Short mmCIF file of C-alpha atoms and ligand atoms in Angstrom, two decimals:
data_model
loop_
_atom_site.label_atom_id
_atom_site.label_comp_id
_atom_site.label_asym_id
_atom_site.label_seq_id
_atom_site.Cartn_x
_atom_site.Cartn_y
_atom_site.Cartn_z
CA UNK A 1 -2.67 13.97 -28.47
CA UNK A 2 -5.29 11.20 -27.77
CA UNK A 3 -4.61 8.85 -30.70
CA UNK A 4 -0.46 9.25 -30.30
CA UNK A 5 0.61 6.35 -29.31
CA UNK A 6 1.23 6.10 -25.22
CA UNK A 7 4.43 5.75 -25.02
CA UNK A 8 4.84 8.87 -27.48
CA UNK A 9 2.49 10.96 -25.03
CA UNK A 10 4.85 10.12 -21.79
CA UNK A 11 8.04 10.33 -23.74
CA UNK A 12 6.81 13.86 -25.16
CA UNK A 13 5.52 14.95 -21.38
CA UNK A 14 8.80 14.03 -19.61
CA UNK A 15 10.76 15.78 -22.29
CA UNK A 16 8.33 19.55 -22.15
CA UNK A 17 9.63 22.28 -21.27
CA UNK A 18 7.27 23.10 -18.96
CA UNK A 19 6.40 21.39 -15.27
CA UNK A 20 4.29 18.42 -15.82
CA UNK A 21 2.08 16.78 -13.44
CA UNK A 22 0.64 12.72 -12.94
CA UNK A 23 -1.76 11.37 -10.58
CA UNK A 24 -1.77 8.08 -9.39
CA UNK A 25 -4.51 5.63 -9.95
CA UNK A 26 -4.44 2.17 -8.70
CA UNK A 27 -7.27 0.17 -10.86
CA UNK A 28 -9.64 1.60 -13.95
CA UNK A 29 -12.00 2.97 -12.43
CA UNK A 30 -9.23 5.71 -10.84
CA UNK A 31 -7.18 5.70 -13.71
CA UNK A 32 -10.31 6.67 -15.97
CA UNK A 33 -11.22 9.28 -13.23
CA UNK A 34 -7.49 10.87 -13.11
CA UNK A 35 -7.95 11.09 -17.12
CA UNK A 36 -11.24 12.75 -16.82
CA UNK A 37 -10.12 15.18 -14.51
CA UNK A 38 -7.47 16.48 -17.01
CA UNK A 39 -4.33 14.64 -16.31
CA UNK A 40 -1.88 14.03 -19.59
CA UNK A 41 -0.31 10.92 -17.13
CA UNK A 42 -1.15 8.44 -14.63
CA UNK A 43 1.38 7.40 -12.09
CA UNK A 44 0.37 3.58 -11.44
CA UNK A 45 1.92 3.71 -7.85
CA UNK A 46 3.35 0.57 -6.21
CA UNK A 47 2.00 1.75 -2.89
CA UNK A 48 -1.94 2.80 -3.88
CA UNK A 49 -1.81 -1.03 -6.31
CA UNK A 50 -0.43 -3.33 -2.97
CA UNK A 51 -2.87 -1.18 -0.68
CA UNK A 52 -5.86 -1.60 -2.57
CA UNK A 53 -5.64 -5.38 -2.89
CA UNK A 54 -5.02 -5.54 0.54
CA UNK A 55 -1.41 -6.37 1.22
CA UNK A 56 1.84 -4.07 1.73
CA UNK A 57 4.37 -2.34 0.06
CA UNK A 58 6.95 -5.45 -0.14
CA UNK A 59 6.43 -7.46 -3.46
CA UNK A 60 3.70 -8.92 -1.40
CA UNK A 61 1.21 -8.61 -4.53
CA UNK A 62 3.23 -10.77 -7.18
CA UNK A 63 4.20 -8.67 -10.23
CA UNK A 64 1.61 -10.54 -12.43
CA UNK A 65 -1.23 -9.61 -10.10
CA UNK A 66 0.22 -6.16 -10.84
CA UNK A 67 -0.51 -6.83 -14.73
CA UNK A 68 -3.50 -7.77 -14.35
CA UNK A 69 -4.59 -4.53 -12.82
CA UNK A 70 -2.34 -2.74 -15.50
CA UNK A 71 -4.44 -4.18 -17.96
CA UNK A 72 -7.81 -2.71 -16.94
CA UNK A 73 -5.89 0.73 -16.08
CA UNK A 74 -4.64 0.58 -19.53
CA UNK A 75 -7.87 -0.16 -21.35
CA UNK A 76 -10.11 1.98 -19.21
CA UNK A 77 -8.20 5.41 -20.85
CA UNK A 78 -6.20 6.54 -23.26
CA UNK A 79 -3.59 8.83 -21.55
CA UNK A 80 -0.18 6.94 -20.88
CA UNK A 81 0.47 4.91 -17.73
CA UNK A 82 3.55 5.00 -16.02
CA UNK A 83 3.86 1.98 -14.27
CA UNK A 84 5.69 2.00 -10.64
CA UNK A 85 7.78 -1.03 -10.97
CA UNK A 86 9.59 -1.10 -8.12
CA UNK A 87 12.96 -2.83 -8.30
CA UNK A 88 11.84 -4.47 -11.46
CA UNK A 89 10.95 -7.48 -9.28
CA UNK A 90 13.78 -9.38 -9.35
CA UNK A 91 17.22 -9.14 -11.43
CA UNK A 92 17.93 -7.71 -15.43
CA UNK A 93 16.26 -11.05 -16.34
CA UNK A 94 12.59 -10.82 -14.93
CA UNK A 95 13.10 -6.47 -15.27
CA UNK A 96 13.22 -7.18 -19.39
CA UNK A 97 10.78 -9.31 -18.99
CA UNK A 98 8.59 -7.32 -17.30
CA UNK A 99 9.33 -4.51 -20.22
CA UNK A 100 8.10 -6.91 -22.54
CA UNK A 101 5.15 -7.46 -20.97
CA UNK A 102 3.81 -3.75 -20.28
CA UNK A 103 4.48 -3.35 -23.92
CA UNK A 104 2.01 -5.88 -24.90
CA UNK A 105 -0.39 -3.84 -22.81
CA UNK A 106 0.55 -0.64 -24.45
CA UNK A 107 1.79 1.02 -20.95
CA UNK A 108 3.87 3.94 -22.11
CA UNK A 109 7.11 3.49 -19.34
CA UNK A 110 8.25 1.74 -16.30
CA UNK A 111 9.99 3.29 -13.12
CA UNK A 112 12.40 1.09 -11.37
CA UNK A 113 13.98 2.16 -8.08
CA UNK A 114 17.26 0.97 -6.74
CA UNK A 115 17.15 -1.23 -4.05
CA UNK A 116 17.09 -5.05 -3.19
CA UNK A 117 14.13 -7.39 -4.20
CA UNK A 118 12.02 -7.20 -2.12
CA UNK A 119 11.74 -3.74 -1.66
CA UNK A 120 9.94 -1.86 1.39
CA UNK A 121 8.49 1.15 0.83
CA UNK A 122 10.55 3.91 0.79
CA UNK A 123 8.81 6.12 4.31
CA UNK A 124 9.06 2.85 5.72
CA UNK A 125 12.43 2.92 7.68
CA UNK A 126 14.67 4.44 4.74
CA UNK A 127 17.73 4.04 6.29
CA UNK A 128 17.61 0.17 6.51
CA UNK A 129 17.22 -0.48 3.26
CA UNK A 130 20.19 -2.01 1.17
CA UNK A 131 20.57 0.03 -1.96
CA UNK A 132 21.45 -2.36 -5.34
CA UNK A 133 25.22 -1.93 -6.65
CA UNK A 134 25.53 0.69 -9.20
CA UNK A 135 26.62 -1.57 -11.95
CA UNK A 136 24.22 -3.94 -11.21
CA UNK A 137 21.61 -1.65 -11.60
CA UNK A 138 23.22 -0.26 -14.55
CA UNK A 139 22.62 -3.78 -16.18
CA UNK A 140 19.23 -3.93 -15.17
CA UNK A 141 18.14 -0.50 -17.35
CA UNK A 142 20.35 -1.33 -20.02
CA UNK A 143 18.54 -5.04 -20.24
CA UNK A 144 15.23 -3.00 -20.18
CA UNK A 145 16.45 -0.29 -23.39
CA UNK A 146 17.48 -3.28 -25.23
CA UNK A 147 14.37 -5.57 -24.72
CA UNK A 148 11.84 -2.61 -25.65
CA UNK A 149 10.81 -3.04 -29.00
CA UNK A 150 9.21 0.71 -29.17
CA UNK A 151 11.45 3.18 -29.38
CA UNK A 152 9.25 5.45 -27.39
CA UNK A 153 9.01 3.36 -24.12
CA UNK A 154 10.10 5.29 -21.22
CA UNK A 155 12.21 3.73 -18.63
CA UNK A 156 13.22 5.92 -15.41
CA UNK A 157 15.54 5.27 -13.32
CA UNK A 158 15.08 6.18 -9.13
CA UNK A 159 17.43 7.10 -7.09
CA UNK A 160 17.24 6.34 -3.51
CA UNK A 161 20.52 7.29 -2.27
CA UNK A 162 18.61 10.04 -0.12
CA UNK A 163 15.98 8.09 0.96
CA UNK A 164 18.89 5.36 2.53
CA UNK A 165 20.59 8.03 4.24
CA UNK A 166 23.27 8.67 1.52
CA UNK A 167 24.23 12.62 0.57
CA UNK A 168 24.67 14.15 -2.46
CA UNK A 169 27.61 12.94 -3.87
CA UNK A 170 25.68 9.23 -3.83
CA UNK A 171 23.21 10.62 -5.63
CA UNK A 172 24.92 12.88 -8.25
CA UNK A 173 27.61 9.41 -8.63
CA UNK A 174 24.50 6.92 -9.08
CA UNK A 175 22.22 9.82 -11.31
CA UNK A 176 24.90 9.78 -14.09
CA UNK A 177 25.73 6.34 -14.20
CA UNK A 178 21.68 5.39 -14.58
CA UNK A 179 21.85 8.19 -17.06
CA UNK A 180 24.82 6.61 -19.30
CA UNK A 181 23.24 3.22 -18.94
CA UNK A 182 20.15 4.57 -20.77
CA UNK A 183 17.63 5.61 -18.54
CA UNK A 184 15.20 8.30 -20.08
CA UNK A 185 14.60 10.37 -16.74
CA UNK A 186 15.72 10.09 -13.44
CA UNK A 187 13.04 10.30 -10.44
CA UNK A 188 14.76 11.84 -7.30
CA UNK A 189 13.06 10.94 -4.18
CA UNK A 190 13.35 12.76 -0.86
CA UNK A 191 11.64 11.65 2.82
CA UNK A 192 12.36 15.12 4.09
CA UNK A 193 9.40 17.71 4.65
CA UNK A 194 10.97 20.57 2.43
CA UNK A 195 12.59 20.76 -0.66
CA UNK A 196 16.32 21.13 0.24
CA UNK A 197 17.71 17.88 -0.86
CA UNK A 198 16.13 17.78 -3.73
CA UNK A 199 16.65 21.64 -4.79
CA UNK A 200 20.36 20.64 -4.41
CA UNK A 201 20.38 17.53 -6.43
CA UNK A 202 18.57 19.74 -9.15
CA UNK A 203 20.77 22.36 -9.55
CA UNK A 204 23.93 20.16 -9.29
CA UNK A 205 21.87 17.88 -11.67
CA UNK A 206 21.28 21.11 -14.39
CA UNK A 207 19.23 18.97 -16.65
CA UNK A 208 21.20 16.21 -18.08
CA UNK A 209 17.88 14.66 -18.17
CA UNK A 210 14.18 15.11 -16.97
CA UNK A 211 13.82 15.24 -12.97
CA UNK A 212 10.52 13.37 -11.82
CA UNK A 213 9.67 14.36 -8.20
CA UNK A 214 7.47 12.44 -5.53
CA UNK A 215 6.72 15.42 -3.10
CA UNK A 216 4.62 13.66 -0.58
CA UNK A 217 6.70 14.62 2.64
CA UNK A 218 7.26 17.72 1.11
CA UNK A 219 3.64 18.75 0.55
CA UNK A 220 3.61 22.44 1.55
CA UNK A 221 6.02 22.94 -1.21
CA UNK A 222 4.20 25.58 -3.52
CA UNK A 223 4.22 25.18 -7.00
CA UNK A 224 5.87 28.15 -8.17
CA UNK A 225 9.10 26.39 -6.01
CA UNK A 226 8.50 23.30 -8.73
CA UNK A 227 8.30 25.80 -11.72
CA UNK A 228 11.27 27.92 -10.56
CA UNK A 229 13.67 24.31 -9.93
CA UNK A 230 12.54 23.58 -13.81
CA UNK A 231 11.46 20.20 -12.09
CA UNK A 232 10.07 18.30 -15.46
CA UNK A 233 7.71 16.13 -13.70
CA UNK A 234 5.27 16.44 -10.09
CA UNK A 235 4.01 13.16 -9.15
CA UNK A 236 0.74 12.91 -6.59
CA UNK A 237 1.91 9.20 -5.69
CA UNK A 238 -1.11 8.64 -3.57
CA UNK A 239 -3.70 10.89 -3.63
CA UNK A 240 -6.61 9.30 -4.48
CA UNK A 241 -6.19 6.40 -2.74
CA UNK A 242 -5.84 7.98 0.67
CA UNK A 243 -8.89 10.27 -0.50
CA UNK A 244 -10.93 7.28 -0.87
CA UNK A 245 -10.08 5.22 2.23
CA UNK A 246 -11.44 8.79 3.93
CA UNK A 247 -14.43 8.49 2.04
CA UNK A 248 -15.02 4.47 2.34
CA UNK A 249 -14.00 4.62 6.13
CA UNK A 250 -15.95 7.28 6.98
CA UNK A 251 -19.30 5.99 4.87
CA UNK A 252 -18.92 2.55 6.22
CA UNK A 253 -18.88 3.74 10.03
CA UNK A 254 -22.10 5.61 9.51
CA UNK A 255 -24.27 2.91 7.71
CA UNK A 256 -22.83 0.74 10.55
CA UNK A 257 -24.13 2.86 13.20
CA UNK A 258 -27.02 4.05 11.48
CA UNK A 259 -28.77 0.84 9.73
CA UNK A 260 -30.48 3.34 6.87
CA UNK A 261 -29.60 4.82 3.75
CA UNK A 262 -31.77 8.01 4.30
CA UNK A 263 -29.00 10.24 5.21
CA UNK A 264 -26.46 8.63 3.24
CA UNK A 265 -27.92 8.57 -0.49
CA UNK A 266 -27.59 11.97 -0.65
CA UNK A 267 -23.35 11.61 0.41
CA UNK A 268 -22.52 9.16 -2.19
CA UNK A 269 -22.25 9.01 -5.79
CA UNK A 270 -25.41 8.69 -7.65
CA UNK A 271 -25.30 5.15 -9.25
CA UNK A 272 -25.70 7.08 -12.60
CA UNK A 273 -22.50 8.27 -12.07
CA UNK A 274 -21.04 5.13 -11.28
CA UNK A 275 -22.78 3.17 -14.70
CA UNK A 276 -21.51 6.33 -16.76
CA UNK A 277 -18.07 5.83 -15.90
CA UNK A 278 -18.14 1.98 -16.51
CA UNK A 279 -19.29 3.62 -20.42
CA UNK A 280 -22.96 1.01 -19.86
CA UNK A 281 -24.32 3.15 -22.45
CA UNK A 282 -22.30 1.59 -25.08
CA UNK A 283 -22.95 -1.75 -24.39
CA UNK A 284 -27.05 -0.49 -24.98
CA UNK A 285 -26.38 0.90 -27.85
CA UNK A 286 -24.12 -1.94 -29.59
CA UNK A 287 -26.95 -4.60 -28.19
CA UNK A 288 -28.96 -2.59 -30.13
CA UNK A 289 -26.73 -3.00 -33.17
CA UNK A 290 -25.60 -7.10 -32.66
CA UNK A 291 -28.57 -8.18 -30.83
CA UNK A 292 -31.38 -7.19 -33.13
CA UNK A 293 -30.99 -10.26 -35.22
CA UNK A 294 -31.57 -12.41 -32.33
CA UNK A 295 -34.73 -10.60 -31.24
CA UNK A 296 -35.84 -10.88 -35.13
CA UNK A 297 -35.74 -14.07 -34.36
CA UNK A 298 -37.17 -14.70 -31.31
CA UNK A 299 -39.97 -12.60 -32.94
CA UNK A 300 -40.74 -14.54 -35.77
CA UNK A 301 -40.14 -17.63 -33.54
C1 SPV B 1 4.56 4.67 -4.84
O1 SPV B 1 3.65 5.44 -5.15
O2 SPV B 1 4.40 3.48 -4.63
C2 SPV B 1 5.93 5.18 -4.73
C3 SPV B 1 6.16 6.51 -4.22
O3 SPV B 1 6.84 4.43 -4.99
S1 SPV B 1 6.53 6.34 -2.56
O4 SPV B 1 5.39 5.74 -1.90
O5 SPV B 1 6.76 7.72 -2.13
O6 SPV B 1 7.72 5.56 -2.38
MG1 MG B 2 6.33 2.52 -4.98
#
């Protein structure tokens, strides 16, 4: 599975027949940890990328920045990212352009969402937020299928409809028309805290193409609910960044109060830990290999 290419893993996970799951990771080091811990996918999440660097949910982080962190996702593993991109950040014009780009950094898909440039995110007073026109929207995906140069690239398509307040027919009416424009899944987002609106959309749905789910709100869902719905893909949007703003919050307060590392060493990771998963062995081992001429050298100097 490794050495298939990305886009080829995600393409292939979206389309099993059993429920898949990806974890979000917002820079390498996360990304390699969701890969170690057994994820086939990493959900590069619009919300855990703006809040690490510091700014919100709004386009506030330009969508280059948001390369640029891509790029070390990418090259720190080998399972396929899927990157959150929002609205696409901007119209069909910067959204192909943005296709061509993740390509070039082997990222296996892109998510877009429909709503306005800038978006907000989507807990964030739902209601208020202008959905884009159908057939605009319908351009923008087909601009993206055209501009990808591997066939494999995924491209999903987000439905908001329920998230702005609309019902089902909305979503069902927007759904097939992203679907006949190209898209290669559909991602059905709900703010509610059960599983009703999106139970309904899945049955009325009845597979004309993999369902990706964001079940954040609706967290005590079990998972036998996902398997039973035939729901193709769970997404944990946000998980480990809110686990480590616990952790960092909660470490920072203590060495504030307490002005010693004596209970805290013991709390942390163990800087071996940190230096394995930044791979520093390798770079001993290849000095070893392209630096022993120069220490010839220096010998004989
Ligand atoms: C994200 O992870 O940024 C998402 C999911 O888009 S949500 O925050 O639920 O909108
Ligand atoms: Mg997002």
């Amino acid at each position: 599975m490794t050495s298939m290419k990305k886009s080829t893993q995600l393409k292939r996970l979206i389309q099993s027949p059993k429920t898949e799951y990806m974890m979000e990771a917002h820079n390498g080091l996360s990304a390699k940890i969701v890969e170690e811990a057994g994820f086939k996918g990493i959900w590069a999440s619009g919300l855990s990328i703006s809040a690490s660097m510091g700014v919100r949910d709004n386009n506030e982080a330009s969508w280059t920045q948001v390369l640029e962190v891509l790029e070390f996702m990418s090259d720190a593993t080998r399972i396929p990212i899927l990157l959150d991109g929002d609205t696409g950040y901007g119209n069909f014009n910067n959204a192909r352009r943005l296709v061509k780009k993740l390509e070039q950094r082997q990222i296996a898909g892109v998510c877009i969402e429909d709503k306005q440039f800038p978006k907000t995110n989507s807990f964030i007073r739902g209601e208020a937020q202008p959905l884009a026109p159908i057939d605009e929207f319908c351009g923008k995906i087909k601009a993206m299928k055209d501009t990808q140069q591997d066939e494999d690239f995924v491209v999903v398509a987000r439905v908001e409809a329920f998230i702005a307040g609309w019902g089902m027919e909305e979503m069902l009416k927007r759904a097939e028309a992203y679907r006949q424009a190209g898209a290669d899944a559909i991602l059905a987002h709900s703010k509610r805290s059960d599983m009703t609106e999106i139970e309904s959309f899945v049955k009325e749905w009845s597979g004309r193409l993999p369902v990706m789910i964001v079940p954040t709100k609706y967290y005590r869902t079990p998972k036998n609910r996902f398997h039973e719905l035939g729901i193709d893909m769970v997404i944990w949007a946000n998980h480990n960044l809110r686990a480590s703003v616990s952790a960092m919050q909660n470490i920072s307060k203590r060495l504030y109060q307490e002005e010693s590392l004596i209970q805290i060493e013991n709390c942390v990771s163990p800087l071996e830990e940190i230096f394995r998963l930044q791979n520093a062995e390798e770079l001993l081992s290849a000095e070893d290999k392209y630096l022993a001429a120069l220490s010839v050298e220096k010998e004989s100097e």
